[in-house]
Every structure is written in structure tokens, then in C-alpha cells.
Amino acid sequence: MELINEFKLLVILGAWNVNIFSKEWIKKYLFTQDDFDFELEFNLTGSHRISSDKIRIEFHNDKLNFITRNKNVDTYNMISELALKIADYLPHTPVIAFGVNYLFECNPDDIQSELIKTNDVDKLNEYGSHVLTSKHIHATKLKDKFINITICYDENRKLLFDFNFHFDISNLTQMKEKIYESPIIQLKQIAADIMKDVYQIQCDGE
């Protein structure tokens, strides 16, 4: 099993003013050292995307998405630092929640099928309805953390485990506090531990 390279590591849901994130503002407050590309997106929201060799920042509806482009710990920490900066510079932005995601991919042969098989699959196949793909969604609480676990097959028949750590917040100060309490890289270890202890499969590099 391995962590996918490019996925939405951090998503913040709120009423974002996209116009604030001009090229000049980004260079002054966010990417003061690293080079980045300011990409215009031709869509209904008229939003744009900020890209560097490590991450992407994009706006989609009411979501501010931080997308990692590699599996480097420094990149995860960079995204965390950028989110904290935005919380400091734009503290009055209305927000309601944020999520930290980790997306793992593995070969179905590497996992016991009984652990991920829904009970009605055989019955559907017997009925003549060939099941092309299945998706399981578990809304769980582990100690003080709400974790949504989605298990499904992609178009290449690879098995995907999508971990979403969900946090309800009413302001960006609360987001900062929760990130300090539960660092993004720490959440990755929790997801990897679940994979190892529940599904008996270990992430490459763990």
C-alpha cells in the first residue's frame, strides 16, 4: 500500500473572498521564498489556482483546497504553515469546518477480501447483476477525532482508502488550535495505524 502523490490534503470550508488572493498578496504573505505560478481558471466562479513544485492551492465553491504534489513530510508541514498564515492574515473569514485527508492505494490481493466485501455482492452476482465497483463509507469516532473512511475501487481496479479527518469550527482561530493539537502529519500516522491494525496492511515507508 502506498500514499497517492497528488490529493487534497487540507480543505477549509468557508466564505472565501477569492479576490484577496491576488498574485501580489500571495507573494507578500504566502510564497515569500518559493516560486509559484498564478493560473487563471475559466469557470463560473472566476477563481484561480496557485501552484508550486510542491503544492497547489485552489478555490472550488466555498472550499479552499491545499493539494499536495508529493509524499514529502516537508510538503505536509508547508501546507500546515500556509493554512496557519492564512488564519493569521484573514481571521475574520467566516468558516464552518475543515478536513484533513489521506488517500492510500493498494492492490486488492494484498488485503483479506472479507474485510471489505459487502454482504450483498454475491447475491447480486447470482441475480445476474455484475458488480463493477463497490464503495463503503464509515463515519467513525476514534477517541476525540471524527474520521470518515471511504473504501472503493478506482478505474484501474486499484483499491482506494480515503481517510477524512473532519473538524467543525466557527472561526479560523479554532482551526489553528486544532491544527496545533492534531498536527497534519500526526493524522497521517493515525490513518496508517488503522490500515495496519484493522486491515492488516502496511503503508510503504512506514
mmCIF file of N, CA, C and O in Angstrom, residues 1-4 6-11 63 99-106 111 116 134-140 146-154 158-166 187-188 190-192 194-195 199:
data_model
loop_
_atom_site.group_PDB
_atom_site.id
_atom_site.type_symbol
_atom_site.label_atom_id
_atom_site.label_comp_id
_atom_site.label_asym_id
_atom_site.label_seq_id
_atom_site.Cartn_x
_atom_site.Cartn_y
_atom_site.Cartn_z
ATOM 1 N N MET A 1 0.846 -1.192 0.000
ATOM 2 C CA MET A 1 0.000 0.000 0.000
ATOM 3 C C MET A 1 0.877 1.236 0.000
ATOM 4 O O MET A 1 1.924 1.268 0.645
ATOM 5 N N GLU A 2 0.460 2.248 -0.727
ATOM 6 C CA GLU A 2 1.219 3.489 -0.741
ATOM 7 C C GLU A 2 0.290 4.689 -0.764
ATOM 8 O O GLU A 2 -0.864 4.601 -1.201
ATOM 9 N N LEU A 3 0.804 5.796 -0.290
ATOM 10 C CA LEU A 3 0.060 7.041 -0.298
ATOM 11 C C LEU A 3 0.115 7.647 -1.701
ATOM 12 O O LEU A 3 1.172 7.679 -2.329
ATOM 13 N N ILE A 4 -1.026 8.098 -2.195
ATOM 14 C CA ILE A 4 -1.076 8.710 -3.518
ATOM 15 C C ILE A 4 -0.353 10.050 -3.500
ATOM 16 O O ILE A 4 -0.367 10.770 -2.496
ATOM 17 N N GLU A 6 -0.745 13.004 -5.392
ATOM 18 C CA GLU A 6 -1.470 14.275 -5.509
ATOM 19 C C GLU A 6 -2.917 14.108 -5.039
ATOM 20 O O GLU A 6 -3.696 13.366 -5.648
ATOM 21 N N PHE A 7 -3.277 14.780 -3.959
ATOM 22 C CA PHE A 7 -4.631 14.733 -3.432
ATOM 23 C C PHE A 7 -4.858 15.969 -2.560
ATOM 24 O O PHE A 7 -3.919 16.694 -2.220
ATOM 25 N N LYS A 8 -6.125 16.205 -2.192
ATOM 26 C CA LYS A 8 -6.479 17.368 -1.371
ATOM 27 C C LYS A 8 -6.182 17.058 0.084
ATOM 28 O O LYS A 8 -6.988 16.461 0.792
ATOM 29 N N LEU A 9 -5.021 17.482 0.525
ATOM 30 C CA LEU A 9 -4.590 17.174 1.881
ATOM 31 C C LEU A 9 -5.409 17.955 2.908
ATOM 32 O O LEU A 9 -5.819 17.425 3.935
ATOM 33 N N LEU A 10 -5.653 19.225 2.619
ATOM 34 C CA LEU A 10 -6.375 20.084 3.552
ATOM 35 C C LEU A 10 -7.449 20.853 2.798
ATOM 36 O O LEU A 10 -7.178 21.459 1.762
ATOM 37 N N VAL A 11 -8.676 20.827 3.336
ATOM 38 C CA VAL A 11 -9.802 21.541 2.740
ATOM 39 C C VAL A 11 -10.461 22.367 3.835
ATOM 40 O O VAL A 11 -10.824 21.830 4.886
ATOM 41 N N LYS A 63 -14.872 26.166 -0.911
ATOM 42 C CA LYS A 63 -13.754 25.413 -0.352
ATOM 43 C C LYS A 63 -12.412 25.990 -0.790
ATOM 44 O O LYS A 63 -12.216 26.340 -1.954
ATOM 45 N N GLY A 99 -11.144 19.857 6.846
ATOM 46 C CA GLY A 99 -10.851 18.434 6.825
ATOM 47 C C GLY A 99 -9.423 18.170 6.384
ATOM 48 O O GLY A 99 -8.882 18.892 5.548
ATOM 49 N N VAL A 100 -8.832 17.152 6.961
ATOM 50 C CA VAL A 100 -7.509 16.678 6.555
ATOM 51 C C VAL A 100 -7.704 15.294 5.955
ATOM 52 O O VAL A 100 -8.348 14.429 6.564
ATOM 53 N N ASN A 101 -7.160 15.086 4.756
ATOM 54 C CA ASN A 101 -7.402 13.853 4.016
ATOM 55 C C ASN A 101 -6.101 13.121 3.704
ATOM 56 O O ASN A 101 -5.078 13.760 3.420
ATOM 57 N N TYR A 102 -6.199 11.800 3.727
ATOM 58 C CA TYR A 102 -5.102 10.959 3.258
ATOM 59 C C TYR A 102 -5.690 9.869 2.378
ATOM 60 O O TYR A 102 -6.671 9.217 2.762
ATOM 61 N N LEU A 103 -5.093 9.683 1.204
ATOM 62 C CA LEU A 103 -5.623 8.746 0.213
ATOM 63 C C LEU A 103 -4.569 7.683 -0.088
ATOM 64 O O LEU A 103 -3.493 7.992 -0.613
ATOM 65 N N PHE A 104 -4.885 6.444 0.276
ATOM 66 C CA PHE A 104 -3.977 5.327 0.078
ATOM 67 C C PHE A 104 -4.486 4.439 -1.054
ATOM 68 O O PHE A 104 -5.690 4.291 -1.256
ATOM 69 N N GLU A 105 -3.544 3.819 -1.751
ATOM 70 C CA GLU A 105 -3.867 2.907 -2.840
ATOM 71 C C GLU A 105 -3.169 1.574 -2.595
ATOM 72 O O GLU A 105 -1.996 1.550 -2.203
ATOM 73 N N CYS A 106 -3.903 0.486 -2.827
ATOM 74 C CA CYS A 106 -3.259 -0.812 -2.674
ATOM 75 C C CYS A 106 -3.842 -1.807 -3.668
ATOM 76 O O CYS A 106 -4.890 -1.569 -4.270
ATOM 77 N N ILE A 111 -5.029 -7.592 0.552
ATOM 78 C CA ILE A 111 -5.918 -7.430 1.690
ATOM 79 C C ILE A 111 -6.938 -8.565 1.710
ATOM 80 O O ILE A 111 -7.320 -9.096 0.655
ATOM 81 N N ILE A 116 -13.510 -6.126 3.376
ATOM 82 C CA ILE A 116 -14.049 -5.004 2.603
ATOM 83 C C ILE A 116 -15.224 -5.396 1.727
ATOM 84 O O ILE A 116 -15.728 -4.579 0.960
ATOM 85 N N SER A 134 -17.641 -1.189 -5.869
ATOM 86 C CA SER A 134 -18.365 -1.015 -4.612
ATOM 87 C C SER A 134 -17.686 0.085 -3.811
ATOM 88 O O SER A 134 -16.473 0.300 -3.928
ATOM 89 N N LYS A 135 -18.470 0.736 -2.987
ATOM 90 C CA LYS A 135 -17.936 1.788 -2.128
ATOM 91 C C LYS A 135 -18.498 1.625 -0.723
ATOM 92 O O LYS A 135 -19.703 1.469 -0.547
ATOM 93 N N HIS A 136 -17.609 1.631 0.249
ATOM 94 C CA HIS A 136 -18.023 1.568 1.642
ATOM 95 C C HIS A 136 -17.673 2.919 2.271
ATOM 96 O O HIS A 136 -16.568 3.431 2.079
ATOM 97 N N ILE A 137 -18.581 3.457 3.044
ATOM 98 C CA ILE A 137 -18.302 4.698 3.764
ATOM 99 C C ILE A 137 -18.612 4.482 5.241
ATOM 100 O O ILE A 137 -19.736 4.118 5.603
ATOM 101 N N HIS A 138 -17.604 4.691 6.068
ATOM 102 C CA HIS A 138 -17.773 4.554 7.509
ATOM 103 C C HIS A 138 -17.564 5.928 8.162
ATOM 104 O O HIS A 138 -16.507 6.545 7.983
ATOM 105 N N ALA A 139 -18.558 6.390 8.896
ATOM 106 C CA ALA A 139 -18.404 7.598 9.717
ATOM 107 C C ALA A 139 -18.057 7.125 11.122
ATOM 108 O O ALA A 139 -18.876 6.486 11.792
ATOM 109 N N THR A 140 -16.841 7.406 11.560
ATOM 110 C CA THR A 140 -16.369 6.849 12.825
ATOM 111 C C THR A 140 -15.883 7.955 13.754
ATOM 112 O O THR A 140 -15.623 9.088 13.341
ATOM 113 N N PHE A 146 -13.202 12.678 14.643
ATOM 114 C CA PHE A 146 -14.196 12.176 13.708
ATOM 115 C C PHE A 146 -13.491 11.837 12.390
ATOM 116 O O PHE A 146 -12.863 12.702 11.777
ATOM 117 N N ILE A 147 -13.602 10.575 11.983
ATOM 118 C CA ILE A 147 -12.906 10.108 10.785
ATOM 119 C C ILE A 147 -13.903 9.442 9.860
ATOM 120 O O ILE A 147 -14.591 8.494 10.238
ATOM 121 N N ASN A 148 -13.996 9.935 8.626
ATOM 122 C CA ASN A 148 -14.786 9.302 7.588
ATOM 123 C C ASN A 148 -13.844 8.455 6.734
ATOM 124 O O ASN A 148 -12.861 8.965 6.202
ATOM 125 N N ILE A 149 -14.155 7.185 6.642
ATOM 126 C CA ILE A 149 -13.311 6.260 5.879
ATOM 127 C C ILE A 149 -14.111 5.762 4.679
ATOM 128 O O ILE A 149 -15.155 5.136 4.842
ATOM 129 N N THR A 150 -13.610 6.066 3.484
ATOM 130 C CA THR A 150 -14.262 5.612 2.254
ATOM 131 C C THR A 150 -13.356 4.602 1.562
ATOM 132 O O THR A 150 -12.174 4.877 1.326
ATOM 133 N N ILE A 151 -13.910 3.450 1.240
ATOM 134 C CA ILE A 151 -13.154 2.383 0.583
ATOM 135 C C ILE A 151 -13.819 2.081 -0.750
ATOM 136 O O ILE A 151 -15.019 1.815 -0.809
ATOM 137 N N CYS A 152 -13.050 2.153 -1.839
ATOM 138 C CA CYS A 152 -13.638 1.912 -3.153
ATOM 139 C C CYS A 152 -12.566 1.469 -4.136
ATOM 140 O O CYS A 152 -11.362 1.545 -3.844
ATOM 141 N N TYR A 153 -13.005 1.022 -5.314
ATOM 142 C CA TYR A 153 -12.105 0.664 -6.396
ATOM 143 C C TYR A 153 -12.050 1.814 -7.398
ATOM 144 O O TYR A 153 -13.071 2.443 -7.683
ATOM 145 N N ASP A 154 -10.845 2.094 -7.928
ATOM 146 C CA ASP A 154 -10.746 3.090 -8.987
ATOM 147 C C ASP A 154 -10.912 2.421 -10.346
ATOM 148 O O ASP A 154 -11.188 1.214 -10.445
ATOM 149 N N LYS A 158 -7.702 -0.664 -8.713
ATOM 150 C CA LYS A 158 -6.913 -0.496 -7.504
ATOM 151 C C LYS A 158 -7.864 -0.158 -6.357
ATOM 152 O O LYS A 158 -8.877 0.513 -6.543
ATOM 153 N N LEU A 159 -7.514 -0.615 -5.183
ATOM 154 C CA LEU A 159 -8.351 -0.368 -4.016
ATOM 155 C C LEU A 159 -7.891 0.917 -3.336
ATOM 156 O O LEU A 159 -6.705 1.086 -3.040
ATOM 157 N N LEU A 160 -8.822 1.837 -3.102
ATOM 158 C CA LEU A 160 -8.508 3.129 -2.506
ATOM 159 C C LEU A 160 -9.097 3.230 -1.107
ATOM 160 O O LEU A 160 -10.264 2.885 -0.888
ATOM 161 N N PHE A 161 -8.299 3.710 -0.190
ATOM 162 C CA PHE A 161 -8.742 4.011 1.168
ATOM 163 C C PHE A 161 -8.599 5.513 1.382
ATOM 164 O O PHE A 161 -7.489 6.047 1.377
ATOM 165 N N ASP A 162 -9.724 6.184 1.540
ATOM 166 C CA ASP A 162 -9.745 7.640 1.678
ATOM 167 C C ASP A 162 -10.115 7.977 3.121
ATOM 168 O O ASP A 162 -11.237 7.720 3.577
ATOM 169 N N PHE A 163 -9.154 8.543 3.859
ATOM 170 C CA PHE A 163 -9.374 8.947 5.248
ATOM 171 C C PHE A 163 -9.618 10.451 5.303
ATOM 172 O O PHE A 163 -8.801 11.240 4.826
ATOM 173 N N ASN A 164 -10.751 10.830 5.877
ATOM 174 C CA ASN A 164 -11.089 12.241 6.055
ATOM 175 C C ASN A 164 -11.258 12.526 7.546
ATOM 176 O O ASN A 164 -12.170 12.001 8.188
ATOM 177 N N PHE A 165 -10.361 13.339 8.088
ATOM 178 C CA PHE A 165 -10.459 13.782 9.480
ATOM 179 C C PHE A 165 -11.239 15.093 9.478
ATOM 180 O O PHE A 165 -10.762 16.107 8.945
ATOM 181 N N HIS A 166 -12.435 15.078 10.075
ATOM 182 C CA HIS A 166 -13.351 16.219 9.997
ATOM 183 C C HIS A 166 -13.351 17.004 11.302
ATOM 184 O O HIS A 166 -13.427 16.430 12.395
ATOM 185 N N LEU A 187 -1.941 13.010 11.956
ATOM 186 C CA LEU A 187 -3.146 12.365 11.448
ATOM 187 C C LEU A 187 -2.795 11.293 10.412
ATOM 188 O O LEU A 187 -3.483 10.278 10.311
ATOM 189 N N LYS A 188 -1.746 11.528 9.655
ATOM 190 C CA LYS A 188 -1.290 10.508 8.698
ATOM 191 C C LYS A 188 -0.914 9.222 9.427
ATOM 192 O O LYS A 188 -1.248 8.121 8.962
ATOM 193 N N ILE A 190 -2.122 8.184 12.277
ATOM 194 C CA ILE A 190 -3.351 7.550 12.756
ATOM 195 C C ILE A 190 -3.987 6.729 11.634
ATOM 196 O O ILE A 190 -4.415 5.589 11.839
ATOM 197 N N ALA A 191 -4.041 7.310 10.424
ATOM 198 C CA ALA A 191 -4.601 6.590 9.277
ATOM 199 C C ALA A 191 -3.782 5.335 8.970
ATOM 200 O O ALA A 191 -4.341 4.267 8.705
ATOM 201 N N ALA A 192 -2.463 5.472 8.992
ATOM 202 C CA ALA A 192 -1.591 4.328 8.708
ATOM 203 C C ALA A 192 -1.763 3.248 9.772
ATOM 204 O O ALA A 192 -1.740 2.048 9.457
ATOM 205 N N ILE A 194 -4.517 2.611 11.475
ATOM 206 C CA ILE A 194 -5.796 1.946 11.204
ATOM 207 C C ILE A 194 -5.623 0.918 10.090
ATOM 208 O O ILE A 194 -6.123 -0.213 10.170
ATOM 209 N N MET A 195 -4.896 1.303 9.051
ATOM 210 C CA MET A 195 -4.659 0.375 7.937
ATOM 211 C C MET A 195 -3.917 -0.874 8.419
ATOM 212 O O MET A 195 -4.248 -1.993 8.027
ATOM 213 N N TYR A 199 -6.910 -3.479 8.896
ATOM 214 C CA TYR A 199 -6.927 -4.140 7.593
ATOM 215 C C TYR A 199 -5.680 -4.980 7.323
ATOM 216 O O TYR A 199 -5.535 -5.549 6.241
#
